[in-house]
């Protein structure tokens, strides 16, 4: 049973599965935002120019208003959804990195060496010691 859960965790937390889930959720929230924009702002603007009516021809509607409050509500819903998904992903990434040990950093390449004659510390590229002026081997 433990192996089953380990396999499920490895499957569910793979990058492409999580990315797909996030894409679907953000896409659904964005779809609601586009729908609200179209129904609450674009359609009322278009209806100001009148619409075709099969019985009476062109009709100028009275009282068709832009529902800016509904659109702002949809924007807020989208922002809340995106924030929640962001915090869930941040938490998942922290949990995923929790059990891993930090790899030790590779030692940096030396930038100095010791002069074999005077034992002073000199630059690694030096061909002559600045302290004792001895010629150094390449």
PDB file of C-alpha atoms in Angstrom:
ATOM      1  CA  UNK A   1       0.000   0.000   0.000  1.00  0.00           C
ATOM      2  CA  UNK A   2       2.890   2.360   0.793  1.00  0.00           C
ATOM      3  CA  UNK A   3       4.414   1.745  -2.632  1.00  0.00           C
ATOM      4  CA  UNK A   4       1.058   2.603  -4.247  1.00  0.00           C
ATOM      5  CA  UNK A   5       0.970   6.001  -2.511  1.00  0.00           C
ATOM      6  CA  UNK A   6       4.600   6.679  -3.425  1.00  0.00           C
ATOM      7  CA  UNK A   7       3.820   5.944  -7.072  1.00  0.00           C
ATOM      8  CA  UNK A   8       0.711   8.132  -6.926  1.00  0.00           C
ATOM      9  CA  UNK A   9       2.712  10.988  -5.362  1.00  0.00           C
ATOM     10  CA  UNK A  10       5.358  10.676  -8.078  1.00  0.00           C
ATOM     11  CA  UNK A  11       2.628  10.762 -10.742  1.00  0.00           C
ATOM     12  CA  UNK A  12       0.584  13.609  -9.249  1.00  0.00           C
ATOM     13  CA  UNK A  13       3.519  15.867  -8.492  1.00  0.00           C
ATOM     14  CA  UNK A  14       5.234  15.526 -11.840  1.00  0.00           C
ATOM     15  CA  UNK A  15       5.672  18.897 -13.451  1.00  0.00           C
ATOM     16  CA  UNK A  16       3.506  18.302 -16.504  1.00  0.00           C
ATOM     17  CA  UNK A  17       0.524  16.916 -14.542  1.00  0.00           C
ATOM     18  CA  UNK A  18       0.535  19.825 -12.104  1.00  0.00           C
ATOM     19  CA  UNK A  19       1.020  22.332 -14.939  1.00  0.00           C
ATOM     20  CA  UNK A  20      -1.942  20.837 -16.788  1.00  0.00           C
ATOM     21  CA  UNK A  21      -4.144  21.062 -13.693  1.00  0.00           C
ATOM     22  CA  UNK A  22      -3.153  24.689 -13.135  1.00  0.00           C
ATOM     23  CA  UNK A  23      -3.827  25.452 -16.797  1.00  0.00           C
ATOM     24  CA  UNK A  24      -7.305  23.951 -16.626  1.00  0.00           C
ATOM     25  CA  UNK A  25      -8.192  25.884 -13.463  1.00  0.00           C
ATOM     26  CA  UNK A  26      -6.843  29.213 -14.728  1.00  0.00           C
ATOM     27  CA  UNK A  27      -8.508  28.600 -18.093  1.00  0.00           C
ATOM     28  CA  UNK A  28     -11.875  28.038 -16.415  1.00  0.00           C
ATOM     29  CA  UNK A  29     -11.506  31.186 -14.338  1.00  0.00           C
ATOM     30  CA  UNK A  30     -10.421  33.192 -17.380  1.00  0.00           C
ATOM     31  CA  UNK A  31     -13.380  31.813 -19.353  1.00  0.00           C
ATOM     32  CA  UNK A  32     -15.715  33.235 -16.693  1.00  0.00           C
ATOM     33  CA  UNK A  33     -13.930  36.573 -16.974  1.00  0.00           C
ATOM     34  CA  UNK A  34     -14.341  36.672 -20.767  1.00  0.00           C
ATOM     35  CA  UNK A  35     -17.991  35.630 -20.519  1.00  0.00           C
ATOM     36  CA  UNK A  36     -18.704  38.392 -17.993  1.00  0.00           C
ATOM     37  CA  UNK A  37     -16.919  40.960 -20.177  1.00  0.00           C
ATOM     38  CA  UNK A  38     -18.944  39.929 -23.208  1.00  0.00           C
ATOM     39  CA  UNK A  39     -22.332  39.714 -21.494  1.00  0.00           C
ATOM     40  CA  UNK A  40     -21.994  42.698 -19.163  1.00  0.00           C
ATOM     41  CA  UNK A  41     -20.077  45.211 -21.279  1.00  0.00           C
ATOM     42  CA  UNK A  42     -19.899  44.289 -24.971  1.00  0.00           C
ATOM     43  CA  UNK A  43     -23.491  43.097 -25.454  1.00  0.00           C
ATOM     44  CA  UNK A  44     -25.081  46.180 -23.807  1.00  0.00           C
ATOM     45  CA  UNK A  45     -22.873  48.421 -25.970  1.00  0.00           C
ATOM     46  CA  UNK A  46     -23.934  46.584 -29.093  1.00  0.00           C
ATOM     47  CA  UNK A  47     -27.580  46.703 -28.071  1.00  0.00           C
ATOM     48  CA  UNK A  48     -27.411  50.501 -27.971  1.00  0.00           C
ATOM     49  CA  UNK A  49     -27.261  50.410 -31.753  1.00  0.00           C
ATOM     50  CA  UNK A  50     -30.405  48.349 -31.840  1.00  0.00           C
ATOM     51  CA  UNK A  51     -31.034  44.767 -32.681  1.00  0.00           C
ATOM     52  CA  UNK A  52     -32.826  42.995 -35.423  1.00  0.00           C
ATOM     53  CA  UNK A  53     -36.331  41.913 -34.547  1.00  0.00           C
ATOM     54  CA  UNK A  54     -38.097  39.570 -36.932  1.00  0.00           C
ATOM     55  CA  UNK A  55     -41.464  41.196 -36.351  1.00  0.00           C
ATOM     56  CA  UNK A  56     -40.657  44.904 -36.191  1.00  0.00           C
ATOM     57  CA  UNK A  57     -37.326  45.286 -37.975  1.00  0.00           C
ATOM     58  CA  UNK A  58     -34.671  47.321 -36.162  1.00  0.00           C
ATOM     59  CA  UNK A  59     -35.557  48.152 -32.550  1.00  0.00           C
ATOM     60  CA  UNK A  60     -33.754  50.602 -30.279  1.00  0.00           C
ATOM     61  CA  UNK A  61     -33.772  49.066 -26.802  1.00  0.00           C
ATOM     62  CA  UNK A  62     -34.607  51.168 -23.788  1.00  0.00           C
ATOM     63  CA  UNK A  63     -32.863  50.530 -20.488  1.00  0.00           C
ATOM     64  CA  UNK A  64     -30.060  48.260 -21.653  1.00  0.00           C
ATOM     65  CA  UNK A  65     -27.261  49.167 -19.275  1.00  0.00           C
ATOM     66  CA  UNK A  66     -23.671  48.184 -18.897  1.00  0.00           C
ATOM     67  CA  UNK A  67     -23.327  45.953 -15.850  1.00  0.00           C
ATOM     68  CA  UNK A  68     -19.904  47.105 -14.695  1.00  0.00           C
ATOM     69  CA  UNK A  69     -20.485  45.729 -11.188  1.00  0.00           C
ATOM     70  CA  UNK A  70     -20.951  42.197 -12.496  1.00  0.00           C
ATOM     71  CA  UNK A  71     -17.771  42.499 -14.543  1.00  0.00           C
ATOM     72  CA  UNK A  72     -15.766  43.813 -11.575  1.00  0.00           C
ATOM     73  CA  UNK A  73     -17.104  40.913  -9.520  1.00  0.00           C
ATOM     74  CA  UNK A  74     -15.838  38.497 -12.172  1.00  0.00           C
ATOM     75  CA  UNK A  75     -12.427  40.186 -12.165  1.00  0.00           C
ATOM     76  CA  UNK A  76     -12.229  39.839  -8.383  1.00  0.00           C
ATOM     77  CA  UNK A  77     -13.247  36.173  -8.619  1.00  0.00           C
ATOM     78  CA  UNK A  78     -10.487  35.595 -11.187  1.00  0.00           C
ATOM     79  CA  UNK A  79      -7.869  37.305  -8.993  1.00  0.00           C
ATOM     80  CA  UNK A  80      -8.930  35.281  -5.938  1.00  0.00           C
ATOM     81  CA  UNK A  81      -8.807  32.030  -7.928  1.00  0.00           C
ATOM     82  CA  UNK A  82      -5.368  32.849  -9.334  1.00  0.00           C
ATOM     83  CA  UNK A  83      -4.063  33.765  -5.860  1.00  0.00           C
ATOM     84  CA  UNK A  84      -5.351  30.523  -4.340  1.00  0.00           C
ATOM     85  CA  UNK A  85      -3.778  28.463  -7.125  1.00  0.00           C
ATOM     86  CA  UNK A  86      -0.512  30.381  -6.650  1.00  0.00           C
ATOM     87  CA  UNK A  87      -0.425  29.650  -2.905  1.00  0.00           C
ATOM     88  CA  UNK A  88      -1.261  25.977  -3.459  1.00  0.00           C
ATOM     89  CA  UNK A  89       1.552  25.671  -6.020  1.00  0.00           C
ATOM     90  CA  UNK A  90       3.994  27.459  -3.717  1.00  0.00           C
ATOM     91  CA  UNK A  91       3.089  25.068  -0.893  1.00  0.00           C
ATOM     92  CA  UNK A  92       3.411  22.017  -3.169  1.00  0.00           C
ATOM     93  CA  UNK A  93       6.843  23.159  -4.318  1.00  0.00           C
ATOM     94  CA  UNK A  94       7.987  23.647  -0.720  1.00  0.00           C
ATOM     95  CA  UNK A  95       6.682  20.211   0.266  1.00  0.00           C
ATOM     96  CA  UNK A  96       8.355  18.666  -2.752  1.00  0.00           C
ATOM     97  CA  UNK A  97      11.710  20.204  -1.773  1.00  0.00           C
ATOM     98  CA  UNK A  98      11.274  19.495   1.952  1.00  0.00           C
ATOM     99  CA  UNK A  99      12.791  15.990   2.020  1.00  0.00           C
ATOM    100  CA  UNK A 100      15.636  16.730  -0.358  1.00  0.00           C
ATOM    101  CA  UNK A 101      19.091  17.448   0.995  1.00  0.00           C
ATOM    102  CA  UNK A 102      20.921  20.441  -0.356  1.00  0.00           C
ATOM    103  CA  UNK A 103      23.878  19.409  -2.478  1.00  0.00           C
ATOM    104  CA  UNK A 104      27.150  20.883  -1.311  1.00  0.00           C
ATOM    105  CA  UNK A 105      28.527  23.543  -3.588  1.00  0.00           C
ATOM    106  CA  UNK A 106      31.541  22.586  -5.663  1.00  0.00           C
ATOM    107  CA  UNK A 107      34.734  24.159  -4.356  1.00  0.00           C
ATOM    108  CA  UNK A 108      35.779  27.260  -6.222  1.00  0.00           C
ATOM    109  CA  UNK A 109      38.821  27.096  -8.452  1.00  0.00           C
ATOM    110  CA  UNK A 110      41.926  28.469  -6.738  1.00  0.00           C
ATOM    111  CA  UNK A 111      42.882  32.025  -7.627  1.00  0.00           C
ATOM    112  CA  UNK A 112      46.240  32.106  -5.833  1.00  0.00           C
ATOM    113  CA  UNK A 113      49.332  29.920  -5.426  1.00  0.00           C
ATOM    114  CA  UNK A 114      52.405  29.910  -3.200  1.00  0.00           C
ATOM    115  CA  UNK A 115      55.774  31.012  -4.530  1.00  0.00           C
ATOM    116  CA  UNK A 116      58.183  28.044  -4.178  1.00  0.00           C
ATOM    117  CA  UNK A 117      61.069  30.385  -3.276  1.00  0.00           C
ATOM    118  CA  UNK A 118      59.728  32.955  -0.791  1.00  0.00           C
ATOM    119  CA  UNK A 119      56.483  31.181   0.145  1.00  0.00           C
ATOM    120  CA  UNK A 120      54.392  34.323  -0.529  1.00  0.00           C
ATOM    121  CA  UNK A 121      50.866  34.077  -1.868  1.00  0.00           C
ATOM    122  CA  UNK A 122      50.678  35.242  -5.488  1.00  0.00           C
ATOM    123  CA  UNK A 123      48.151  35.266  -8.321  1.00  0.00           C
ATOM    124  CA  UNK A 124      47.757  31.941 -10.105  1.00  0.00           C
ATOM    125  CA  UNK A 125      48.543  33.506 -13.522  1.00  0.00           C
ATOM    126  CA  UNK A 126      51.825  35.053 -12.322  1.00  0.00           C
ATOM    127  CA  UNK A 127      55.040  34.008 -14.102  1.00  0.00           C
ATOM    128  CA  UNK A 128      57.265  36.048 -11.778  1.00  0.00           C
ATOM    129  CA  UNK A 129      56.866  36.490  -8.023  1.00  0.00           C
ATOM    130  CA  UNK A 130      56.155  40.146  -7.157  1.00  0.00           C
ATOM    131  CA  UNK A 131      57.858  39.724  -3.754  1.00  0.00           C
ATOM    132  CA  UNK A 132      61.153  38.002  -4.544  1.00  0.00           C
ATOM    133  CA  UNK A 133      61.112  38.526  -8.361  1.00  0.00           C
ATOM    134  CA  UNK A 134      61.918  34.868  -8.976  1.00  0.00           C
ATOM    135  CA  UNK A 135      61.039  33.422 -12.361  1.00  0.00           C
ATOM    136  CA  UNK A 136      58.270  30.816 -11.863  1.00  0.00           C
ATOM    137  CA  UNK A 137      57.773  27.630 -13.867  1.00  0.00           C
ATOM    138  CA  UNK A 138      54.776  27.652 -16.173  1.00  0.00           C
TER     139      UNK A 138
END
